[in-house]
Amino acid sequence: MSLKDNATWKAVKPFMNGGLSGMGATCIIQPLDIVKVRLQLGATGGPLGVAAGIIKNDGFGALYTGLSAGLLRQATYTTARLGIHAKLVDYLKEMNKGAPLPLAQKAGAGLAAGGLGAIFGSPADLSLIRMQADKTLPVAERRNYTGVVHALSDTVKKEGIGGLFTGAGTTSIRAMALNMGMLASNDQAKEMMKENGITGFTATLGASSIAGFFASFFSLPFDYVKTQLQKQKPLPDGTLPFKGFGDCCAKTMAAGGPLKFYTGFPTYYVRIAPHAMFTLILLDQINSVQKSAGM
C-alpha cells in the first residue's frame, strides 16, 4: 500500500502541511508583525519610522522579538485551522456529491476552522503579543521575557492556567473573521479563475492576493480589540482597564469612533496579506510536491 493510501497519513497530512506552511510564512513576515503591534499600542512615525526606531534602539534582531512564540502559534493555530478546514471542505464536498461548494458553505467552513484553531493557539498568541509589547512598557513594568517558555510559565505563575486564555474569546472571533475572509475567498477565487482558464501558480498567486485583502478587512477590528485586551496590565486599584470584549469595543468607539478599530491598517494589511499569501502559496507547493512524490 502506498503512503497516499495510508489512513494515518491521510488523517495527519492536512494538519502537518498547514502547520509547515504557516511556520514558513511567519519566518518571512515576523518583522512586519512586531511593527504592527507597536503601532496598535500607540507608536508614532508610520511603519518605516517605527521599524527604524526599533533597529536604532534595540538592534535589527529586535524585529524578530517573539519569533519563538510566533512559530509555536503557527504550530498550534495554523496546524489546527488549516487541517480542520481541509477536513470540513472534504466532508462538505462529499455531502454535495462532488459539486463545488456554494460561497455560504465556504464561509461556514472558514468560520468553524478559525474559531476551533484559535482555541489551540491562544496561549502562544498571548505570549507573542506580550513579548512584542514588552519594550513599549516603562522599564519598571517590563516582564523581560527571555523566550516563549518563559512567557508561558510566567503567565501561569502569576495568573494561573486561565491566564493563558486571556482574550481567547476575542482571539477566536478575530480568527473566525480572518479565516472566513481568507479561506472562503481563496477557494472562490480559484474556482472563478479555473472557469476562465487560469490555473497553476498564476491562479495560486491571484487567489492568495484576494484572500489576503479580505482576511485583513474582516479581521482588523477584532485584532485591535484582542491586542488591547491581551497587553493590558492591572490599574493601581487592581482592576483591569477593560472588563471584556464588549467593554473594550465601547471604550474604543467612544475614544475614536469606528475608524479607531482600523488603527494601523496599512501595516496590518502589509503583514496579514503577505502572510496569508505565503501560507496559501507554500501550502499549495507542499501539496504539489507530495502529489508528485506519490504522497
PDB file of C-alpha atoms in Angstrom:
ATOM      1  CA  MET A   1       0.000   0.000   0.000  1.00  0.00           C
ATOM      2  CA  SER A   2       1.409   3.412  -0.999  1.00  0.00           C
ATOM      3  CA  LEU A   3       1.729   6.221   1.509  1.00  0.00           C
ATOM      4  CA  LYS A   4      -1.060   8.247  -0.096  1.00  0.00           C
ATOM      5  CA  ASP A   5      -3.479   5.406   0.674  1.00  0.00           C
ATOM      6  CA  ASN A   6      -2.335   5.057   4.292  1.00  0.00           C
ATOM      7  CA  ALA A   7      -5.206   6.033   6.604  1.00  0.00           C
ATOM      8  CA  THR A   8      -2.964   7.569   9.259  1.00  0.00           C
ATOM      9  CA  TRP A   9      -1.063   9.669   6.702  1.00  0.00           C
ATOM     10  CA  LYS A  10      -4.314  10.870   5.111  1.00  0.00           C
ATOM     11  CA  ALA A  11      -5.559  11.964   8.531  1.00  0.00           C
ATOM     12  CA  VAL A  12      -2.334  13.720   9.542  1.00  0.00           C
ATOM     13  CA  LYS A  13      -1.345  15.230   6.180  1.00  0.00           C
ATOM     14  CA  PRO A  14      -3.640  18.326   6.075  1.00  0.00           C
ATOM     15  CA  PHE A  15      -2.694  19.280   9.627  1.00  0.00           C
ATOM     16  CA  MET A  16       1.046  18.813   9.086  1.00  0.00           C
ATOM     17  CA  ASN A  17       1.027  20.690   5.784  1.00  0.00           C
ATOM     18  CA  GLY A  18      -0.979  23.521   7.300  1.00  0.00           C
ATOM     19  CA  GLY A  19       1.463  23.925  10.180  1.00  0.00           C
ATOM     20  CA  LEU A  20       4.525  23.844   7.925  1.00  0.00           C
ATOM     21  CA  SER A  21       3.101  26.460   5.555  1.00  0.00           C
ATOM     22  CA  GLY A  22       2.148  28.765   8.436  1.00  0.00           C
ATOM     23  CA  MET A  23       5.541  28.475  10.121  1.00  0.00           C
ATOM     24  CA  GLY A  24       7.325  29.191   6.851  1.00  0.00           C
ATOM     25  CA  ALA A  25       5.216  32.297   6.276  1.00  0.00           C
ATOM     26  CA  THR A  26       5.848  33.517   9.836  1.00  0.00           C
ATOM     27  CA  CYS A  27       9.625  33.387   9.384  1.00  0.00           C
ATOM     28  CA  ILE A  28       9.214  35.767   6.434  1.00  0.00           C
ATOM     29  CA  ILE A  29       6.626  38.130   7.943  1.00  0.00           C
ATOM     30  CA  GLN A  30       7.676  38.405  11.622  1.00  0.00           C
ATOM     31  CA  PRO A  31       9.271  41.916  11.364  1.00  0.00           C
ATOM     32  CA  LEU A  32       6.039  43.355   9.948  1.00  0.00           C
ATOM     33  CA  ASP A  33       4.082  41.779  12.785  1.00  0.00           C
ATOM     34  CA  ILE A  34       6.079  43.480  15.520  1.00  0.00           C
ATOM     35  CA  VAL A  35       5.777  46.858  13.748  1.00  0.00           C
ATOM     36  CA  LYS A  36       2.003  46.322  13.518  1.00  0.00           C
ATOM     37  CA  VAL A  37       1.758  45.595  17.244  1.00  0.00           C
ATOM     38  CA  ARG A  38       3.831  48.679  18.156  1.00  0.00           C
ATOM     39  CA  LEU A  39       1.571  50.895  16.018  1.00  0.00           C
ATOM     40  CA  GLN A  40      -1.549  49.477  17.652  1.00  0.00           C
ATOM     41  CA  LEU A  41      -0.048  50.194  21.073  1.00  0.00           C
ATOM     42  CA  GLY A  42       0.455  53.863  20.253  1.00  0.00           C
ATOM     43  CA  ALA A  43       3.819  54.143  18.483  1.00  0.00           C
ATOM     44  CA  THR A  44       4.029  57.031  16.003  1.00  0.00           C
ATOM     45  CA  GLY A  45       6.043  57.742  12.878  1.00  0.00           C
ATOM     46  CA  GLY A  46       4.499  55.288  10.447  1.00  0.00           C
ATOM     47  CA  PRO A  47       5.622  51.727   9.659  1.00  0.00           C
ATOM     48  CA  LEU A  48       9.076  52.681   8.370  1.00  0.00           C
ATOM     49  CA  GLY A  49       9.663  55.115  11.233  1.00  0.00           C
ATOM     50  CA  VAL A  50       8.664  52.537  13.832  1.00  0.00           C
ATOM     51  CA  ALA A  51      10.874  49.878  12.212  1.00  0.00           C
ATOM     52  CA  ALA A  52      13.806  52.297  12.090  1.00  0.00           C
ATOM     53  CA  GLY A  53      13.270  53.180  15.753  1.00  0.00           C
ATOM     54  CA  ILE A  54      13.262  49.529  16.782  1.00  0.00           C
ATOM     55  CA  ILE A  55      16.514  48.866  14.913  1.00  0.00           C
ATOM     56  CA  LYS A  56      18.150  52.019  16.295  1.00  0.00           C
ATOM     57  CA  ASN A  57      17.161  51.389  19.922  1.00  0.00           C
ATOM     58  CA  ASP A  58      17.254  47.604  20.165  1.00  0.00           C
ATOM     59  CA  GLY A  59      19.133  46.310  17.130  1.00  0.00           C
ATOM     60  CA  PHE A  60      17.978  44.501  13.990  1.00  0.00           C
ATOM     61  CA  GLY A  61      17.318  41.305  15.922  1.00  0.00           C
ATOM     62  CA  ALA A  62      14.542  43.074  17.837  1.00  0.00           C
ATOM     63  CA  LEU A  63      12.404  42.879  14.695  1.00  0.00           C
ATOM     64  CA  TYR A  64      12.247  39.135  15.370  1.00  0.00           C
ATOM     65  CA  THR A  65      11.179  39.521  19.003  1.00  0.00           C
ATOM     66  CA  GLY A  66       8.623  36.831  19.732  1.00  0.00           C
ATOM     67  CA  LEU A  67       9.590  34.600  16.789  1.00  0.00           C
ATOM     68  CA  SER A  68       9.604  31.533  19.034  1.00  0.00           C
ATOM     69  CA  ALA A  69       6.069  32.355  20.175  1.00  0.00           C
ATOM     70  CA  GLY A  70       5.058  33.079  16.595  1.00  0.00           C
ATOM     71  CA  LEU A  71       6.311  29.699  15.420  1.00  0.00           C
ATOM     72  CA  LEU A  72       4.589  27.963  18.330  1.00  0.00           C
ATOM     73  CA  ARG A  73       1.393  29.796  17.426  1.00  0.00           C
ATOM     74  CA  GLN A  74       1.592  28.571  13.839  1.00  0.00           C
ATOM     75  CA  ALA A  75       2.441  25.045  15.003  1.00  0.00           C
ATOM     76  CA  THR A  76      -0.776  25.035  17.043  1.00  0.00           C
ATOM     77  CA  TYR A  77      -3.207  27.541  15.484  1.00  0.00           C
ATOM     78  CA  THR A  78      -2.437  27.135  11.786  1.00  0.00           C
ATOM     79  CA  THR A  79      -1.916  23.389  12.066  1.00  0.00           C
ATOM     80  CA  ALA A  80      -5.407  23.156  13.559  1.00  0.00           C
ATOM     81  CA  ARG A  81      -7.239  25.709  11.396  1.00  0.00           C
ATOM     82  CA  LEU A  82      -5.945  24.570   8.006  1.00  0.00           C
ATOM     83  CA  GLY A  83      -6.222  20.910   8.936  1.00  0.00           C
ATOM     84  CA  ILE A  84      -9.793  21.343  10.195  1.00  0.00           C
ATOM     85  CA  HIS A  85     -10.678  23.428   7.143  1.00  0.00           C
ATOM     86  CA  ALA A  86      -9.399  20.749   4.756  1.00  0.00           C
ATOM     87  CA  LYS A  87     -11.405  18.086   6.570  1.00  0.00           C
ATOM     88  CA  LEU A  88     -14.559  20.229   6.591  1.00  0.00           C
ATOM     89  CA  VAL A  89     -14.248  21.016   2.880  1.00  0.00           C
ATOM     90  CA  ASP A  90     -13.784  17.327   2.056  1.00  0.00           C
ATOM     91  CA  TYR A  91     -16.849  16.473   4.167  1.00  0.00           C
ATOM     92  CA  LEU A  92     -18.984  19.166   2.530  1.00  0.00           C
ATOM     93  CA  LYS A  93     -17.884  18.103  -0.960  1.00  0.00           C
ATOM     94  CA  GLU A  94     -18.902  14.551  -0.118  1.00  0.00           C
ATOM     95  CA  MET A  95     -22.262  15.812   1.130  1.00  0.00           C
ATOM     96  CA  ASN A  96     -22.661  17.790  -2.115  1.00  0.00           C
ATOM     97  CA  LYS A  97     -21.716  14.699  -4.164  1.00  0.00           C
ATOM     98  CA  GLY A  98     -18.562  16.331  -5.532  1.00  0.00           C
ATOM     99  CA  ALA A  99     -20.221  19.574  -6.643  1.00  0.00           C
ATOM    100  CA  PRO A 100     -18.431  22.898  -5.941  1.00  0.00           C
ATOM    101  CA  LEU A 101     -19.324  24.375  -2.580  1.00  0.00           C
ATOM    102  CA  PRO A 102     -21.558  27.469  -2.526  1.00  0.00           C
ATOM    103  CA  LEU A 103     -19.933  30.575  -1.030  1.00  0.00           C
ATOM    104  CA  ALA A 104     -22.024  30.267   2.152  1.00  0.00           C
ATOM    105  CA  GLN A 105     -20.602  26.792   2.855  1.00  0.00           C
ATOM    106  CA  LYS A 106     -17.069  28.019   2.155  1.00  0.00           C
ATOM    107  CA  ALA A 107     -17.600  30.863   4.615  1.00  0.00           C
ATOM    108  CA  GLY A 108     -19.012  28.470   7.196  1.00  0.00           C
ATOM    109  CA  ALA A 109     -16.011  26.153   6.876  1.00  0.00           C
ATOM    110  CA  GLY A 110     -13.668  29.119   7.323  1.00  0.00           C
ATOM    111  CA  LEU A 111     -15.550  30.378  10.381  1.00  0.00           C
ATOM    112  CA  ALA A 112     -15.534  26.972  12.065  1.00  0.00           C
ATOM    113  CA  ALA A 113     -11.878  26.259  11.274  1.00  0.00           C
ATOM    114  CA  GLY A 114     -10.763  29.684  12.505  1.00  0.00           C
ATOM    115  CA  GLY A 115     -12.693  29.505  15.769  1.00  0.00           C
ATOM    116  CA  LEU A 116     -11.554  25.998  16.656  1.00  0.00           C
ATOM    117  CA  GLY A 117      -7.966  26.640  15.603  1.00  0.00           C
ATOM    118  CA  ALA A 118      -7.776  29.782  17.719  1.00  0.00           C
ATOM    119  CA  ILE A 119      -8.563  27.817  20.873  1.00  0.00           C
ATOM    120  CA  PHE A 120      -5.440  25.698  20.328  1.00  0.00           C
ATOM    121  CA  GLY A 121      -3.297  28.730  19.504  1.00  0.00           C
ATOM    122  CA  SER A 122      -4.488  31.156  22.184  1.00  0.00           C
ATOM    123  CA  PRO A 123      -1.656  30.599  24.740  1.00  0.00           C
ATOM    124  CA  ALA A 124       1.040  31.071  22.102  1.00  0.00           C
ATOM    125  CA  ASP A 125      -0.785  34.095  20.689  1.00  0.00           C
ATOM    126  CA  LEU A 126      -0.941  35.704  24.139  1.00  0.00           C
ATOM    127  CA  SER A 127       2.783  35.097  24.642  1.00  0.00           C
ATOM    128  CA  LEU A 128       3.571  36.588  21.237  1.00  0.00           C
ATOM    129  CA  ILE A 129       1.630  39.794  21.933  1.00  0.00           C
ATOM    130  CA  ARG A 130       3.174  40.258  25.374  1.00  0.00           C
ATOM    131  CA  MET A 131       6.714  39.603  24.151  1.00  0.00           C
ATOM    132  CA  GLN A 132       6.297  42.106  21.323  1.00  0.00           C
ATOM    133  CA  ALA A 133       4.648  44.735  23.551  1.00  0.00           C
ATOM    134  CA  ASP A 134       7.145  44.434  26.410  1.00  0.00           C
ATOM    135  CA  LYS A 135       9.586  47.033  25.049  1.00  0.00           C
ATOM    136  CA  THR A 136       6.791  49.629  24.879  1.00  0.00           C
ATOM    137  CA  LEU A 137       6.254  49.498  28.663  1.00  0.00           C
ATOM    138  CA  PRO A 138       8.100  51.623  31.240  1.00  0.00           C
ATOM    139  CA  VAL A 139      11.293  49.860  32.356  1.00  0.00           C
ATOM    140  CA  ALA A 140       9.874  49.141  35.813  1.00  0.00           C
ATOM    141  CA  GLU A 141       6.796  47.444  34.326  1.00  0.00           C
ATOM    142  CA  ARG A 142       8.521  45.239  31.744  1.00  0.00           C
ATOM    143  CA  ARG A 143       8.243  41.485  32.085  1.00  0.00           C
ATOM    144  CA  ASN A 144      11.621  40.931  30.355  1.00  0.00           C
ATOM    145  CA  TYR A 145      10.729  37.593  28.810  1.00  0.00           C
ATOM    146  CA  THR A 146      13.665  35.529  27.551  1.00  0.00           C
ATOM    147  CA  GLY A 147      11.547  33.360  25.262  1.00  0.00           C
ATOM    148  CA  VAL A 148       8.174  31.757  24.730  1.00  0.00           C
ATOM    149  CA  VAL A 149       8.658  29.181  27.520  1.00  0.00           C
ATOM    150  CA  HIS A 150       9.437  31.980  29.995  1.00  0.00           C
ATOM    151  CA  ALA A 151       6.385  33.938  28.821  1.00  0.00           C
ATOM    152  CA  LEU A 152       4.092  30.931  29.208  1.00  0.00           C
ATOM    153  CA  SER A 153       5.459  29.905  32.613  1.00  0.00           C
ATOM    154  CA  ASP A 154       5.384  33.475  33.952  1.00  0.00           C
ATOM    155  CA  THR A 155       1.766  33.874  32.873  1.00  0.00           C
ATOM    156  CA  VAL A 156       0.761  30.619  34.590  1.00  0.00           C
ATOM    157  CA  LYS A 157       2.705  31.585  37.742  1.00  0.00           C
ATOM    158  CA  LYS A 158       1.082  34.997  38.062  1.00  0.00           C
ATOM    159  CA  GLU A 159      -2.368  34.416  36.564  1.00  0.00           C
ATOM    160  CA  GLY A 160      -2.944  30.679  36.671  1.00  0.00           C
ATOM    161  CA  ILE A 161      -3.725  28.368  33.750  1.00  0.00           C
ATOM    162  CA  GLY A 162      -6.706  30.539  32.862  1.00  0.00           C
ATOM    163  CA  GLY A 163      -4.337  33.439  32.268  1.00  0.00           C
ATOM    164  CA  LEU A 164      -3.067  31.688  29.132  1.00  0.00           C
ATOM    165  CA  PHE A 165      -6.513  32.192  27.638  1.00  0.00           C
ATOM    166  CA  THR A 166      -6.859  35.906  28.380  1.00  0.00           C
ATOM    167  CA  GLY A 167      -8.689  37.388  25.404  1.00  0.00           C
ATOM    168  CA  ALA A 168      -9.307  33.913  23.968  1.00  0.00           C
ATOM    169  CA  GLY A 169     -12.904  34.792  23.118  1.00  0.00           C
ATOM    170  CA  THR A 170     -11.809  37.809  21.123  1.00  0.00           C
ATOM    171  CA  THR A 171      -8.964  35.801  19.579  1.00  0.00           C
ATOM    172  CA  SER A 172     -11.483  33.215  18.385  1.00  0.00           C
ATOM    173  CA  ILE A 173     -13.824  35.848  16.944  1.00  0.00           C
ATOM    174  CA  ARG A 174     -10.912  37.517  15.170  1.00  0.00           C
ATOM    175  CA  ALA A 175      -9.734  34.158  13.825  1.00  0.00           C
ATOM    176  CA  MET A 176     -13.222  33.329  12.590  1.00  0.00           C
ATOM    177  CA  ALA A 177     -13.410  36.638  10.713  1.00  0.00           C
ATOM    178  CA  LEU A 178      -9.892  36.262   9.286  1.00  0.00           C
ATOM    179  CA  ASN A 179     -10.349  32.677   8.131  1.00  0.00           C
ATOM    180  CA  MET A 180     -13.786  33.321   6.682  1.00  0.00           C
ATOM    181  CA  GLY A 181     -12.279  36.107   4.581  1.00  0.00           C
ATOM    182  CA  MET A 182      -9.068  34.256   3.752  1.00  0.00           C
ATOM    183  CA  LEU A 183     -10.160  30.690   3.072  1.00  0.00           C
ATOM    184  CA  ALA A 184     -13.579  31.311   1.529  1.00  0.00           C
ATOM    185  CA  SER A 185     -12.293  33.999  -0.845  1.00  0.00           C
ATOM    186  CA  ASN A 186      -9.260  31.867  -1.771  1.00  0.00           C
ATOM    187  CA  ASP A 187     -11.415  28.888  -2.728  1.00  0.00           C
ATOM    188  CA  GLN A 188     -13.942  31.085  -4.535  1.00  0.00           C
ATOM    189  CA  ALA A 189     -11.248  32.948  -6.478  1.00  0.00           C
ATOM    190  CA  LYS A 190      -9.585  29.691  -7.533  1.00  0.00           C
ATOM    191  CA  GLU A 191     -12.874  28.357  -8.853  1.00  0.00           C
ATOM    192  CA  MET A 192     -13.575  31.553 -10.800  1.00  0.00           C
ATOM    193  CA  MET A 193     -10.059  31.575 -12.271  1.00  0.00           C
ATOM    194  CA  LYS A 194     -10.302  27.927 -13.270  1.00  0.00           C
ATOM    195  CA  GLU A 195     -13.571  28.676 -15.081  1.00  0.00           C
ATOM    196  CA  ASN A 196     -11.676  31.343 -17.033  1.00  0.00           C
ATOM    197  CA  GLY A 197      -8.772  29.065 -17.906  1.00  0.00           C
ATOM    198  CA  ILE A 198      -6.348  30.392 -15.284  1.00  0.00           C
ATOM    199  CA  THR A 199      -4.570  27.578 -13.441  1.00  0.00           C
ATOM    200  CA  GLY A 200      -1.259  26.680 -11.833  1.00  0.00           C
ATOM    201  CA  PHE A 201       0.923  29.157  -9.940  1.00  0.00           C
ATOM    202  CA  THR A 202      -0.800  32.157 -11.556  1.00  0.00           C
ATOM    203  CA  ALA A 203      -4.105  31.068 -10.046  1.00  0.00           C
ATOM    204  CA  THR A 204      -2.475  30.379  -6.679  1.00  0.00           C
ATOM    205  CA  LEU A 205      -0.868  33.830  -6.620  1.00  0.00           C
ATOM    206  CA  GLY A 206      -4.001  35.656  -7.733  1.00  0.00           C
ATOM    207  CA  ALA A 207      -6.318  33.816  -5.342  1.00  0.00           C
ATOM    208  CA  SER A 208      -3.966  34.251  -2.401  1.00  0.00           C
ATOM    209  CA  SER A 209      -3.723  38.009  -3.109  1.00  0.00           C
ATOM    210  CA  ILE A 210      -7.506  38.317  -2.992  1.00  0.00           C
ATOM    211  CA  ALA A 211      -7.589  36.165   0.142  1.00  0.00           C
ATOM    212  CA  GLY A 212      -5.046  38.438   1.844  1.00  0.00           C
ATOM    213  CA  PHE A 213      -7.177  41.534   1.321  1.00  0.00           C
ATOM    214  CA  PHE A 214     -10.380  40.011   2.659  1.00  0.00           C
ATOM    215  CA  ALA A 215      -8.561  38.426   5.598  1.00  0.00           C
ATOM    216  CA  SER A 216      -7.244  41.879   6.570  1.00  0.00           C
ATOM    217  CA  PHE A 217     -10.512  43.732   6.041  1.00  0.00           C
ATOM    218  CA  PHE A 218     -12.666  41.392   8.104  1.00  0.00           C
ATOM    219  CA  SER A 219     -10.237  40.733  10.944  1.00  0.00           C
ATOM    220  CA  LEU A 220      -8.522  44.027  11.840  1.00  0.00           C
ATOM    221  CA  PRO A 221     -11.264  45.388  14.166  1.00  0.00           C
ATOM    222  CA  PHE A 222     -11.140  42.174  16.179  1.00  0.00           C
ATOM    223  CA  ASP A 223      -7.336  42.096  16.097  1.00  0.00           C
ATOM    224  CA  TYR A 224      -7.227  45.635  17.506  1.00  0.00           C
ATOM    225  CA  VAL A 225      -9.526  44.748  20.400  1.00  0.00           C
ATOM    226  CA  LYS A 226      -7.659  41.475  21.011  1.00  0.00           C
ATOM    227  CA  THR A 227      -4.346  43.333  21.238  1.00  0.00           C
ATOM    228  CA  GLN A 228      -5.759  45.835  23.732  1.00  0.00           C
ATOM    229  CA  LEU A 229      -7.139  43.045  25.931  1.00  0.00           C
ATOM    230  CA  GLN A 230      -4.018  40.890  25.845  1.00  0.00           C
ATOM    231  CA  LYS A 231      -1.494  43.641  26.613  1.00  0.00           C
ATOM    232  CA  GLN A 232      -3.463  45.348  29.405  1.00  0.00           C
ATOM    233  CA  LYS A 233      -1.984  45.478  32.891  1.00  0.00           C
ATOM    234  CA  PRO A 234      -3.848  45.956  36.211  1.00  0.00           C
ATOM    235  CA  LEU A 235      -4.508  49.532  37.325  1.00  0.00           C
ATOM    236  CA  PRO A 236      -3.308  50.749  40.767  1.00  0.00           C
ATOM    237  CA  ASP A 237      -6.609  49.591  42.299  1.00  0.00           C
ATOM    238  CA  GLY A 238      -6.084  46.092  40.929  1.00  0.00           C
ATOM    239  CA  THR A 239      -8.775  46.271  38.248  1.00  0.00           C
ATOM    240  CA  LEU A 240      -8.116  45.938  34.522  1.00  0.00           C
ATOM    241  CA  PRO A 241      -8.722  48.820  32.071  1.00  0.00           C
ATOM    242  CA  PHE A 242     -11.208  46.702  30.107  1.00  0.00           C
ATOM    243  CA  LYS A 243     -13.775  44.323  31.581  1.00  0.00           C
ATOM    244  CA  GLY A 244     -14.018  42.292  28.393  1.00  0.00           C
ATOM    245  CA  PHE A 245     -14.666  42.333  24.667  1.00  0.00           C
ATOM    246  CA  GLY A 246     -17.821  44.467  24.798  1.00  0.00           C
ATOM    247  CA  ASP A 247     -16.324  46.991  27.221  1.00  0.00           C
ATOM    248  CA  CYS A 248     -13.193  47.361  25.098  1.00  0.00           C
ATOM    249  CA  CYS A 249     -15.282  47.879  21.958  1.00  0.00           C
ATOM    250  CA  ALA A 250     -17.437  50.509  23.678  1.00  0.00           C
ATOM    251  CA  LYS A 251     -14.457  52.439  25.084  1.00  0.00           C
ATOM    252  CA  THR A 252     -12.622  52.260  21.753  1.00  0.00           C
ATOM    253  CA  MET A 253     -15.687  53.562  19.912  1.00  0.00           C
ATOM    254  CA  ALA A 254     -16.107  56.370  22.436  1.00  0.00           C
ATOM    255  CA  ALA A 255     -12.433  57.331  22.195  1.00  0.00           C
ATOM    256  CA  GLY A 256     -12.015  57.390  18.425  1.00  0.00           C
ATOM    257  CA  GLY A 257     -15.115  56.253  16.581  1.00  0.00           C
ATOM    258  CA  PRO A 258     -15.322  53.292  14.173  1.00  0.00           C
ATOM    259  CA  LEU A 259     -12.098  54.174  12.349  1.00  0.00           C
ATOM    260  CA  LYS A 260     -10.193  53.647  15.614  1.00  0.00           C
ATOM    261  CA  PHE A 261     -10.665  49.916  15.074  1.00  0.00           C
ATOM    262  CA  TYR A 262      -8.670  50.245  11.844  1.00  0.00           C
ATOM    263  CA  THR A 263      -5.632  51.811  13.517  1.00  0.00           C
ATOM    264  CA  GLY A 264      -2.532  50.638  11.681  1.00  0.00           C
ATOM    265  CA  PHE A 265      -4.500  49.222   8.732  1.00  0.00           C
ATOM    266  CA  PRO A 266      -1.729  49.792   6.128  1.00  0.00           C
ATOM    267  CA  THR A 267       0.799  47.923   8.270  1.00  0.00           C
ATOM    268  CA  TYR A 268      -1.767  45.296   9.235  1.00  0.00           C
ATOM    269  CA  TYR A 269      -2.615  44.723   5.579  1.00  0.00           C
ATOM    270  CA  VAL A 270       1.063  44.565   4.614  1.00  0.00           C
ATOM    271  CA  ARG A 271       1.572  41.994   7.372  1.00  0.00           C
ATOM    272  CA  ILE A 272      -1.628  39.912   7.061  1.00  0.00           C
ATOM    273  CA  ALA A 273      -1.945  39.854   3.267  1.00  0.00           C
ATOM    274  CA  PRO A 274       1.608  38.579   2.606  1.00  0.00           C
ATOM    275  CA  HIS A 275       1.305  36.073   5.468  1.00  0.00           C
ATOM    276  CA  ALA A 276      -1.939  34.770   4.012  1.00  0.00           C
ATOM    277  CA  MET A 277      -0.378  34.718   0.554  1.00  0.00           C
ATOM    278  CA  PHE A 278       2.804  32.945   1.624  1.00  0.00           C
ATOM    279  CA  THR A 279       0.817  30.456   3.726  1.00  0.00           C
ATOM    280  CA  LEU A 280      -1.503  29.554   0.856  1.00  0.00           C
ATOM    281  CA  ILE A 281       1.307  29.514  -1.732  1.00  0.00           C
ATOM    282  CA  LEU A 282       3.509  27.315   0.465  1.00  0.00           C
ATOM    283  CA  LEU A 283       0.554  25.046   1.215  1.00  0.00           C
ATOM    284  CA  ASP A 284      -0.137  24.581  -2.497  1.00  0.00           C
ATOM    285  CA  GLN A 285       3.553  23.935  -3.199  1.00  0.00           C
ATOM    286  CA  ILE A 286       3.831  21.384  -0.379  1.00  0.00           C
ATOM    287  CA  ASN A 287       0.727  19.582  -1.624  1.00  0.00           C
ATOM    288  CA  SER A 288       2.070  19.658  -5.192  1.00  0.00           C
ATOM    289  CA  VAL A 289       5.449  18.212  -4.195  1.00  0.00           C
ATOM    290  CA  GLN A 290       3.790  15.487  -2.144  1.00  0.00           C
ATOM    291  CA  LYS A 291       1.457  14.636  -5.011  1.00  0.00           C
ATOM    292  CA  SER A 292       4.409  14.367  -7.397  1.00  0.00           C
ATOM    293  CA  ALA A 293       6.161  12.102  -4.894  1.00  0.00           C
ATOM    294  CA  GLY A 294       3.128   9.828  -4.596  1.00  0.00           C
ATOM    295  CA  MET A 295       2.277  11.071  -1.128  1.00  0.00           C
TER     296      MET A 295
END
